[in-house]
Amino acid sequence: MKHLFTILFFTVGVLNLYAQQDDTVRVSGNTKNTSYAKFIIPSVFISYGIIAKGDKLLNALDKSTHSEISEHLTVHIPVDDYSQFASAVAVYGLNLAGIKGRNNYRDLSIVMATSYFIMETAVYTVKNTTNIRRPDGSNNCSFPSGHTATAFVGAHILYREYRDVSPWICVAGYAVATGTGVLRVLNRKHWISDVITGAGIGILSAEAGYMLLPAIRNTLGITGEKSRLLVSPVIGENQYAIGLAYTF
């Protein structure tokens, strides 16, 4: 169990470093998506997971943590099935409450839809390519963690939208996302390396969503504020989707 909390503290610390790097970029006046600094940490997270599958030491960390959890915890905690969406819901909830973020509702929805599409595509492709067995043996869709990726997409968008409003909003988003990843390990659905890679994919997907926003706006011919984009989440048993309705 101590290995899990070591990884948890490491992840939180690295995300704090990420925030500090991004703030430095903004203060220096470079607010464009030309800085490579924002891609370093998610790339490190993804690389860790890939390396861990072939490295004996990191693979042993995955296995030993799973063994400790299996020995001391037998109860399934289903909170992660819901907490993965918490930050995304919070982004819209804050907007509806009148606490405006960096982008208007329409642009935010475009970023959200684009980011989740990229994330889902990446996770689905890697899962079906690697076919790594879950710790509980239920199937071969362990790598990477889709729940964690989903949680970190929302958390990073929450950060990008509200970092100038309150740092505590960002801290809460990352804390919930990290907690979701921890629960995936505690519930024996993922190895530690799966979760760390999922976090990297989530952050990278959110950054890609912001990078693609200008191109998507141009493609859709969006130039003013009169157009409207309605986003409606669709959640069913083992099914998650987003419904979009766009009016020019």
CSV table of N, CA and C in Angstrom, one decimal, residues 63-213:
chain,number,residue,atom,x,y,z
A,63,LYS,N,3.0,-5.2,-9.5
A,63,LYS,CA,2.6,-6.5,-8.9
A,63,LYS,C,2.6,-6.5,-7.4
A,64,SER,N,3.6,-5.9,-6.8
A,64,SER,CA,3.7,-5.8,-5.3
A,64,SER,C,2.6,-5.0,-4.7
A,65,THR,N,2.3,-3.9,-5.4
A,65,THR,CA,1.2,-3.0,-4.9
A,65,THR,C,-0.2,-3.7,-5.0
A,66,HIS,N,-0.4,-4.5,-6.1
A,66,HIS,CA,-1.6,-5.2,-6.2
A,66,HIS,C,-1.7,-6.3,-5.1
A,67,SER,N,-0.6,-6.9,-4.8
A,67,SER,CA,-0.6,-8.0,-3.8
A,67,SER,C,-0.9,-7.4,-2.4
A,68,GLU,N,-0.4,-6.2,-2.1
A,68,GLU,CA,-0.7,-5.6,-0.8
A,68,GLU,C,-2.2,-5.2,-0.7
A,69,ILE,N,-2.7,-4.7,-1.8
A,69,ILE,CA,-4.1,-4.3,-1.8
A,69,ILE,C,-5.0,-5.5,-1.7
A,70,SER,N,-4.7,-6.5,-2.4
A,70,SER,CA,-5.5,-7.8,-2.3
A,70,SER,C,-5.5,-8.4,-0.9
A,71,GLU,N,-4.4,-8.1,-0.2
A,71,GLU,CA,-4.3,-8.7,1.1
A,71,GLU,C,-5.0,-7.9,2.2
A,72,HIS,N,-5.1,-6.6,2.0
A,72,HIS,CA,-5.7,-5.7,3.0
A,72,HIS,C,-7.1,-5.1,2.6
A,73,LEU,N,-7.5,-5.2,1.4
A,73,LEU,CA,-8.7,-4.6,1.0
A,73,LEU,C,-9.5,-5.5,0.1
A,74,THR,N,-10.7,-5.9,0.5
A,74,THR,CA,-11.5,-6.8,-0.3
A,74,THR,C,-12.8,-6.2,-0.8
A,75,VAL,N,-13.1,-5.0,-0.3
A,75,VAL,CA,-14.4,-4.3,-0.6
A,75,VAL,C,-14.2,-3.4,-1.9
A,76,HIS,N,-15.2,-3.5,-2.8
A,76,HIS,CA,-15.2,-2.7,-4.0
A,76,HIS,C,-15.8,-1.4,-3.7
A,77,ILE,N,-15.1,-0.3,-4.1
A,77,ILE,CA,-15.6,1.1,-3.9
A,77,ILE,C,-16.0,1.7,-5.2
A,78,PRO,N,-17.3,1.8,-5.5
A,78,PRO,CA,-17.7,2.2,-6.9
A,78,PRO,C,-17.7,3.7,-7.2
A,79,VAL,N,-17.1,4.5,-6.3
A,79,VAL,CA,-17.1,5.9,-6.4
A,79,VAL,C,-16.5,6.4,-7.7
A,80,ASP,N,-15.5,5.6,-8.2
A,80,ASP,CA,-14.7,6.0,-9.4
A,80,ASP,C,-15.6,6.0,-10.7
A,81,ASP,N,-16.7,5.3,-10.7
A,81,ASP,CA,-17.5,5.3,-11.8
A,81,ASP,C,-18.2,6.6,-12.0
A,82,TYR,N,-18.3,7.4,-10.9
A,82,TYR,CA,-19.0,8.7,-11.0
A,82,TYR,C,-18.0,9.9,-10.9
A,83,SER,N,-16.9,9.7,-10.1
A,83,SER,CA,-16.0,10.8,-9.9
A,83,SER,C,-15.2,11.1,-11.1
A,84,GLN,N,-15.1,10.2,-12.1
A,84,GLN,CA,-14.4,10.5,-13.3
A,84,GLN,C,-15.1,11.6,-14.1
A,85,PHE,N,-16.4,11.9,-13.9
A,85,PHE,CA,-17.1,12.9,-14.6
A,85,PHE,C,-17.2,14.2,-13.7
A,86,ALA,N,-16.7,14.2,-12.5
A,86,ALA,CA,-16.9,15.3,-11.6
A,86,ALA,C,-16.4,16.6,-12.1
A,87,SER,N,-15.2,16.7,-12.6
A,87,SER,CA,-14.6,17.9,-13.1
A,87,SER,C,-15.3,18.5,-14.3
A,88,ALA,N,-15.7,17.6,-15.2
A,88,ALA,CA,-16.5,18.1,-16.4
A,88,ALA,C,-17.8,18.7,-16.0
A,89,VAL,N,-18.5,18.0,-15.0
A,89,VAL,CA,-19.7,18.6,-14.5
A,89,VAL,C,-19.5,19.9,-13.8
A,90,ALA,N,-18.4,20.0,-13.1
A,90,ALA,CA,-18.1,21.2,-12.3
A,90,ALA,C,-17.8,22.4,-13.3
A,91,VAL,N,-17.2,22.1,-14.4
A,91,VAL,CA,-17.0,23.2,-15.4
A,91,VAL,C,-18.3,23.8,-15.8
A,92,TYR,N,-19.2,23.0,-16.2
A,92,TYR,CA,-20.5,23.5,-16.6
A,92,TYR,C,-21.3,24.1,-15.5
A,93,GLY,N,-21.2,23.4,-14.3
A,93,GLY,CA,-21.9,23.9,-13.1
A,93,GLY,C,-21.4,25.3,-12.7
A,94,LEU,N,-20.1,25.6,-12.8
A,94,LEU,CA,-19.6,26.9,-12.4
A,94,LEU,C,-20.1,27.9,-13.4
A,95,ASN,N,-20.2,27.5,-14.7
A,95,ASN,CA,-20.7,28.5,-15.7
A,95,ASN,C,-22.1,28.8,-15.5
A,96,LEU,N,-22.9,27.8,-15.2
A,96,LEU,CA,-24.4,28.0,-14.9
A,96,LEU,C,-24.6,28.8,-13.7
A,97,ALA,N,-23.6,28.7,-12.7
A,97,ALA,CA,-23.7,29.5,-11.5
A,97,ALA,C,-23.2,31.0,-11.7
A,98,GLY,N,-22.8,31.3,-12.9
A,98,GLY,CA,-22.4,32.6,-13.1
A,98,GLY,C,-20.9,32.9,-13.0
A,99,ILE,N,-20.1,31.8,-12.6
A,99,ILE,CA,-18.7,32.0,-12.5
A,99,ILE,C,-18.1,31.6,-13.8
A,100,LYS,N,-17.8,32.6,-14.6
A,100,LYS,CA,-17.3,32.4,-16.0
A,100,LYS,C,-15.8,32.0,-16.0
A,101,GLY,N,-15.5,31.1,-16.9
A,101,GLY,CA,-14.1,30.7,-17.1
A,101,GLY,C,-13.5,31.5,-18.2
A,102,ARG,N,-12.5,30.9,-18.8
A,102,ARG,CA,-11.7,31.5,-19.8
A,102,ARG,C,-12.4,31.7,-21.2
A,103,ASN,N,-13.2,30.7,-21.5
A,103,ASN,CA,-14.0,30.6,-22.8
A,103,ASN,C,-15.5,30.7,-22.5
A,104,ASN,N,-16.2,31.1,-23.6
A,104,ASN,CA,-17.6,31.1,-23.5
A,104,ASN,C,-18.1,29.7,-23.6
A,105,TYR,N,-19.4,29.5,-23.3
A,105,TYR,CA,-20.0,28.2,-23.2
A,105,TYR,C,-19.8,27.4,-24.5
A,106,ARG,N,-20.0,28.1,-25.7
A,106,ARG,CA,-19.9,27.5,-27.0
A,106,ARG,C,-18.4,26.9,-27.2
A,107,ASP,N,-17.4,27.8,-27.0
A,107,ASP,CA,-16.1,27.4,-27.2
A,107,ASP,C,-15.6,26.3,-26.2
A,108,LEU,N,-16.1,26.4,-25.0
A,108,LEU,CA,-15.8,25.4,-24.0
A,108,LEU,C,-16.4,24.1,-24.4
A,109,SER,N,-17.6,24.1,-24.9
A,109,SER,CA,-18.2,22.8,-25.4
A,109,SER,C,-17.4,22.2,-26.5
A,110,ILE,N,-16.9,23.0,-27.4
A,110,ILE,CA,-16.1,22.5,-28.5
A,110,ILE,C,-14.9,21.8,-28.0
A,111,VAL,N,-14.2,22.5,-27.1
A,111,VAL,CA,-13.0,22.0,-26.5
A,111,VAL,C,-13.3,20.7,-25.7
A,112,MET,N,-14.4,20.7,-25.0
A,112,MET,CA,-14.8,19.5,-24.2
A,112,MET,C,-15.0,18.3,-25.1
A,113,ALA,N,-15.8,18.5,-26.2
A,113,ALA,CA,-16.2,17.4,-27.1
A,113,ALA,C,-14.9,16.9,-27.8
A,114,THR,N,-14.1,17.8,-28.3
A,114,THR,CA,-12.9,17.5,-29.0
A,114,THR,C,-11.9,16.7,-28.1
A,115,SER,N,-11.7,17.2,-26.9
A,115,SER,CA,-10.8,16.5,-26.0
A,115,SER,C,-11.3,15.1,-25.6
A,116,TYR,N,-12.5,15.0,-25.4
A,116,TYR,CA,-13.0,13.6,-25.0
A,116,TYR,C,-13.0,12.7,-26.2
A,117,PHE,N,-13.2,13.2,-27.4
A,117,PHE,CA,-13.2,12.4,-28.6
A,117,PHE,C,-11.7,11.8,-28.8
A,118,ILE,N,-10.8,12.7,-28.6
A,118,ILE,CA,-9.4,12.3,-28.8
A,118,ILE,C,-9.0,11.3,-27.7
A,119,MET,N,-9.4,11.6,-26.5
A,119,MET,CA,-9.1,10.7,-25.4
A,119,MET,C,-9.7,9.3,-25.6
A,120,GLU,N,-11.0,9.3,-25.9
A,120,GLU,CA,-11.6,8.0,-26.1
A,120,GLU,C,-11.0,7.2,-27.2
A,121,THR,N,-10.7,7.9,-28.3
A,121,THR,CA,-10.0,7.2,-29.5
A,121,THR,C,-8.7,6.6,-29.1
A,122,ALA,N,-7.9,7.4,-28.3
A,122,ALA,CA,-6.6,6.9,-27.9
A,122,ALA,C,-6.7,5.8,-27.0
A,123,VAL,N,-7.5,5.9,-26.0
A,123,VAL,CA,-7.7,4.8,-25.0
A,123,VAL,C,-8.2,3.5,-25.6
A,124,TYR,N,-9.2,3.6,-26.5
A,124,TYR,CA,-9.8,2.5,-27.1
A,124,TYR,C,-8.7,1.8,-28.0
A,125,THR,N,-8.0,2.6,-28.7
A,125,THR,CA,-7.0,2.0,-29.6
A,125,THR,C,-5.9,1.3,-28.9
A,126,VAL,N,-5.4,1.9,-27.8
A,126,VAL,CA,-4.3,1.3,-27.1
A,126,VAL,C,-4.8,0.0,-26.3
A,127,LYS,N,-5.9,0.1,-25.7
A,127,LYS,CA,-6.5,-1.0,-25.0
A,127,LYS,C,-6.6,-2.3,-25.9
A,128,ASN,N,-7.1,-2.0,-27.1
A,128,ASN,CA,-7.3,-3.2,-28.0
A,128,ASN,C,-6.1,-3.6,-28.8
A,129,THR,N,-5.0,-2.8,-28.6
A,129,THR,CA,-3.7,-3.1,-29.3
A,129,THR,C,-2.9,-3.9,-28.3
A,130,THR,N,-2.8,-3.5,-27.0
A,130,THR,CA,-2.0,-4.1,-26.0
A,130,THR,C,-2.5,-5.3,-25.4
A,131,ASN,N,-3.9,-5.4,-25.2
A,131,ASN,CA,-4.5,-6.5,-24.6
A,131,ASN,C,-3.9,-7.0,-23.3
A,132,ILE,N,-3.7,-6.1,-22.4
A,132,ILE,CA,-3.1,-6.4,-21.1
A,132,ILE,C,-4.2,-6.8,-20.1
A,133,ARG,N,-3.9,-7.9,-19.4
A,133,ARG,CA,-4.9,-8.4,-18.4
A,133,ARG,C,-5.0,-7.5,-17.2
A,134,ARG,N,-6.3,-7.3,-16.8
A,134,ARG,CA,-6.6,-6.5,-15.6
A,134,ARG,C,-6.1,-7.2,-14.3
A,135,PRO,N,-5.8,-6.5,-13.3
A,135,PRO,CA,-5.3,-7.2,-12.0
A,135,PRO,C,-6.4,-8.2,-11.5
A,136,ASP,N,-7.7,-7.9,-11.7
A,136,ASP,CA,-8.7,-8.8,-11.2
A,136,ASP,C,-9.0,-9.9,-12.2
A,137,GLY,N,-8.3,-9.9,-13.3
A,137,GLY,CA,-8.5,-10.9,-14.3
A,137,GLY,C,-9.8,-10.9,-15.1
A,138,SER,N,-10.5,-9.8,-15.0
A,138,SER,CA,-11.9,-9.8,-15.6
A,138,SER,C,-11.8,-9.7,-17.2
A,139,ASN,N,-10.8,-9.0,-17.7
A,139,ASN,CA,-10.6,-8.9,-19.2
A,139,ASN,C,-9.2,-8.5,-19.5
A,140,ASN,N,-9.0,-8.3,-20.8
A,140,ASN,CA,-7.7,-7.8,-21.3
A,140,ASN,C,-7.7,-6.3,-21.7
A,141,CYS,N,-8.4,-5.5,-21.0
A,141,CYS,CA,-8.5,-4.1,-21.3
A,141,CYS,C,-7.9,-3.2,-20.2
A,142,SER,N,-6.8,-3.6,-19.6
A,142,SER,CA,-6.3,-2.9,-18.5
A,142,SER,C,-5.5,-1.6,-18.8
A,143,PHE,N,-4.8,-1.6,-19.9
A,143,PHE,CA,-3.9,-0.5,-20.3
A,143,PHE,C,-4.4,0.3,-21.4
A,144,PRO,N,-4.5,1.6,-21.3
A,144,PRO,CA,-4.4,2.4,-20.0
A,144,PRO,C,-5.8,2.5,-19.3
A,145,SER,N,-5.8,3.3,-18.2
A,145,SER,CA,-7.0,3.4,-17.5
A,145,SER,C,-7.9,4.5,-18.1
A,146,GLY,N,-9.1,4.0,-18.6
A,146,GLY,CA,-10.0,5.0,-19.3
A,146,GLY,C,-10.7,5.9,-18.2
A,147,HIS,N,-11.0,5.4,-17.1
A,147,HIS,CA,-11.6,6.2,-16.0
A,147,HIS,C,-10.7,7.3,-15.6
A,148,THR,N,-9.4,7.0,-15.5
A,148,THR,CA,-8.4,8.0,-15.1
A,148,THR,C,-8.2,9.1,-16.2
A,149,ALA,N,-8.2,8.6,-17.4
A,149,ALA,CA,-8.0,9.5,-18.6
A,149,ALA,C,-9.2,10.4,-18.6
A,150,THR,N,-10.4,9.9,-18.5
A,150,THR,CA,-11.7,10.7,-18.5
A,150,THR,C,-11.6,11.8,-17.4
A,151,ALA,N,-11.2,11.3,-16.2
A,151,ALA,CA,-11.1,12.3,-15.0
A,151,ALA,C,-10.1,13.4,-15.3
A,152,PHE,N,-9.0,13.1,-15.9
A,152,PHE,CA,-8.0,14.1,-16.1
A,152,PHE,C,-8.3,15.0,-17.2
A,153,VAL,N,-9.0,14.6,-18.2
A,153,VAL,CA,-9.5,15.5,-19.2
A,153,VAL,C,-10.3,16.6,-18.6
A,154,GLY,N,-11.3,16.2,-17.8
A,154,GLY,CA,-12.1,17.2,-17.1
A,154,GLY,C,-11.3,18.1,-16.2
A,155,ALA,N,-10.4,17.5,-15.4
A,155,ALA,CA,-9.6,18.2,-14.4
A,155,ALA,C,-8.7,19.2,-15.1
A,156,HIS,N,-8.2,18.9,-16.2
A,156,HIS,CA,-7.3,19.8,-16.9
A,156,HIS,C,-8.0,20.9,-17.6
A,157,ILE,N,-9.2,20.6,-18.1
A,157,ILE,CA,-10.0,21.7,-18.7
A,157,ILE,C,-10.5,22.6,-17.6
A,158,LEU,N,-10.8,22.0,-16.4
A,158,LEU,CA,-11.2,22.9,-15.3
A,158,LEU,C,-10.0,23.8,-14.9
A,159,TYR,N,-8.9,23.3,-15.0
A,159,TYR,CA,-7.7,24.1,-14.7
A,159,TYR,C,-7.5,25.2,-15.7
A,160,ARG,N,-7.6,24.8,-17.0
A,160,ARG,CA,-7.3,25.8,-18.0
A,160,ARG,C,-8.4,26.9,-18.0
A,161,GLU,N,-9.6,26.6,-17.6
A,161,GLU,CA,-10.7,27.6,-17.6
A,161,GLU,C,-10.6,28.5,-16.4
A,162,TYR,N,-10.3,27.9,-15.2
A,162,TYR,CA,-10.4,28.6,-14.0
A,162,TYR,C,-9.2,28.9,-13.2
A,163,ARG,N,-8.0,28.7,-13.8
A,163,ARG,CA,-6.7,28.9,-13.1
A,163,ARG,C,-6.6,30.4,-12.7
A,164,ASP,N,-7.2,31.3,-13.4
A,164,ASP,CA,-7.1,32.7,-13.1
A,164,ASP,C,-8.2,33.2,-12.1
A,165,VAL,N,-9.2,32.3,-11.9
A,165,VAL,CA,-10.3,32.6,-11.0
A,165,VAL,C,-9.9,32.2,-9.6
A,166,SER,N,-9.5,31.0,-9.4
A,166,SER,CA,-9.1,30.5,-8.1
A,166,SER,C,-8.3,29.2,-8.2
A,167,PRO,N,-7.1,29.2,-7.6
A,167,PRO,CA,-6.3,28.0,-7.6
A,167,PRO,C,-6.9,26.8,-6.9
A,168,TRP,N,-7.8,27.1,-6.0
A,168,TRP,CA,-8.4,26.0,-5.3
A,168,TRP,C,-9.4,25.2,-6.1
A,169,ILE,N,-10.0,25.8,-7.1
A,169,ILE,CA,-10.8,25.1,-8.1
A,169,ILE,C,-10.0,24.1,-8.8
A,170,CYS,N,-8.8,24.5,-9.2
A,170,CYS,CA,-7.9,23.6,-9.9
A,170,CYS,C,-7.4,22.5,-9.1
A,171,VAL,N,-7.0,22.8,-7.8
A,171,VAL,CA,-6.6,21.8,-6.9
A,171,VAL,C,-7.6,20.7,-6.6
A,172,ALA,N,-8.9,21.2,-6.5
A,172,ALA,CA,-10.0,20.3,-6.3
A,172,ALA,C,-10.2,19.3,-7.5
A,173,GLY,N,-10.1,19.9,-8.7
A,173,GLY,CA,-10.2,19.1,-9.9
A,173,GLY,C,-9.2,18.0,-10.0
A,174,TYR,N,-7.9,18.4,-9.8
A,174,TYR,CA,-6.8,17.4,-9.9
A,174,TYR,C,-6.9,16.4,-8.7
A,175,ALA,N,-7.3,16.8,-7.6
A,175,ALA,CA,-7.5,15.9,-6.4
A,175,ALA,C,-8.5,14.8,-6.7
A,176,VAL,N,-9.6,15.2,-7.3
A,176,VAL,CA,-10.7,14.3,-7.6
A,176,VAL,C,-10.2,13.3,-8.7
A,177,ALA,N,-9.5,13.9,-9.7
A,177,ALA,CA,-9.0,13.0,-10.8
A,177,ALA,C,-8.0,12.0,-10.3
A,178,THR,N,-7.1,12.5,-9.4
A,178,THR,CA,-6.1,11.6,-8.8
A,178,THR,C,-6.7,10.6,-7.9
A,179,GLY,N,-7.7,11.0,-7.2
A,179,GLY,CA,-8.5,10.0,-6.4
A,179,GLY,C,-9.2,9.0,-7.2
A,180,THR,N,-9.7,9.4,-8.4
A,180,THR,CA,-10.3,8.4,-9.3
A,180,THR,C,-9.3,7.3,-9.7
A,181,GLY,N,-8.1,7.8,-10.0
A,181,GLY,CA,-7.0,6.8,-10.4
A,181,GLY,C,-6.6,5.9,-9.3
A,182,VAL,N,-6.5,6.5,-8.1
A,182,VAL,CA,-6.2,5.6,-6.9
A,182,VAL,C,-7.3,4.6,-6.7
A,183,LEU,N,-8.5,4.9,-6.8
A,183,LEU,CA,-9.6,4.0,-6.6
A,183,LEU,C,-9.6,2.9,-7.7
A,184,ARG,N,-9.2,3.2,-8.9
A,184,ARG,CA,-9.1,2.2,-9.9
A,184,ARG,C,-8.0,1.1,-9.5
A,185,VAL,N,-7.0,1.6,-8.8
A,185,VAL,CA,-6.0,0.6,-8.4
A,185,VAL,C,-6.5,-0.2,-7.2
A,186,LEU,N,-7.1,0.5,-6.2
A,186,LEU,CA,-7.7,-0.1,-5.0
A,186,LEU,C,-8.8,-1.1,-5.4
A,187,ASN,N,-9.5,-0.8,-6.4
A,187,ASN,CA,-10.6,-1.8,-6.9
A,187,ASN,C,-10.0,-2.9,-7.7
A,188,ARG,N,-8.7,-2.9,-7.9
A,188,ARG,CA,-8.0,-4.0,-8.7
A,188,ARG,C,-8.5,-4.0,-10.1
A,189,LYS,N,-8.8,-2.9,-10.7
A,189,LYS,CA,-9.2,-2.8,-12.1
A,189,LYS,C,-8.0,-2.4,-12.9
A,190,HIS,N,-7.0,-1.8,-12.3
A,190,HIS,CA,-5.8,-1.3,-13.0
A,190,HIS,C,-4.5,-1.4,-12.2
A,191,TRP,N,-3.4,-1.6,-12.9
A,191,TRP,CA,-2.1,-1.5,-12.4
A,191,TRP,C,-1.8,0.0,-12.2
A,192,ILE,N,-0.8,0.3,-11.4
A,192,ILE,CA,-0.4,1.7,-11.2
A,192,ILE,C,0.0,2.4,-12.5
A,193,SER,N,0.8,1.6,-13.3
A,193,SER,CA,1.3,2.2,-14.6
A,193,SER,C,0.1,2.5,-15.5
A,194,ASP,N,-1.0,1.7,-15.4
A,194,ASP,CA,-2.2,2.0,-16.3
A,194,ASP,C,-2.8,3.4,-15.9
A,195,VAL,N,-2.8,3.7,-14.6
A,195,VAL,CA,-3.4,4.9,-14.1
A,195,VAL,C,-2.6,6.1,-14.5
A,196,ILE,N,-1.2,6.0,-14.3
A,196,ILE,CA,-0.4,7.1,-14.6
A,196,ILE,C,-0.4,7.4,-16.1
A,197,THR,N,-0.5,6.4,-16.9
A,197,THR,CA,-0.6,6.6,-18.4
A,197,THR,C,-1.9,7.2,-18.7
A,198,GLY,N,-3.0,6.8,-18.1
A,198,GLY,CA,-4.3,7.4,-18.3
A,198,GLY,C,-4.3,8.8,-18.0
A,199,ALA,N,-3.6,9.2,-16.9
A,199,ALA,CA,-3.6,10.7,-16.5
A,199,ALA,C,-2.9,11.4,-17.6
A,200,GLY,N,-1.8,10.9,-18.2
A,200,GLY,CA,-1.0,11.6,-19.2
A,200,GLY,C,-1.9,11.7,-20.5
A,201,ILE,N,-2.6,10.7,-20.8
A,201,ILE,CA,-3.5,10.8,-22.0
A,201,ILE,C,-4.6,11.8,-21.8
A,202,GLY,N,-5.1,11.9,-20.6
A,202,GLY,CA,-6.2,12.8,-20.3
A,202,GLY,C,-5.7,14.3,-20.5
A,203,ILE,N,-4.5,14.6,-19.9
A,203,ILE,CA,-4.0,15.9,-20.0
A,203,ILE,C,-3.6,16.3,-21.4
A,204,LEU,N,-3.0,15.3,-22.1
A,204,LEU,CA,-2.6,15.6,-23.5
A,204,LEU,C,-3.8,15.8,-24.4
A,205,SER,N,-4.9,15.1,-24.1
A,205,SER,CA,-6.1,15.2,-24.9
A,205,SER,C,-6.7,16.6,-24.7
A,206,ALA,N,-6.7,17.0,-23.5
A,206,ALA,CA,-7.3,18.4,-23.2
A,206,ALA,C,-6.5,19.4,-23.9
A,207,GLU,N,-5.1,19.3,-23.8
A,207,GLU,CA,-4.3,20.3,-24.5
A,207,GLU,C,-4.6,20.3,-26.0
A,208,ALA,N,-4.7,19.1,-26.6
A,208,ALA,CA,-5.0,19.0,-28.0
A,208,ALA,C,-6.4,19.7,-28.3
A,209,GLY,N,-7.3,19.5,-27.4
A,209,GLY,CA,-8.6,20.2,-27.6
A,209,GLY,C,-8.5,21.7,-27.7
A,210,TYR,N,-7.7,22.3,-26.9
A,210,TYR,CA,-7.5,23.7,-26.9
A,210,TYR,C,-6.7,24.1,-28.2
A,211,MET,N,-5.7,23.3,-28.5
A,211,MET,CA,-5.0,23.6,-29.7
A,211,MET,C,-5.8,23.6,-31.0
A,212,LEU,N,-6.8,22.7,-31.0
A,212,LEU,CA,-7.6,22.6,-32.2
A,212,LEU,C,-8.8,23.5,-32.3
A,213,LEU,N,-9.1,24.2,-31.2
A,213,LEU,CA,-10.2,25.1,-31.1
A,213,LEU,C,-10.3,26.1,-32.2
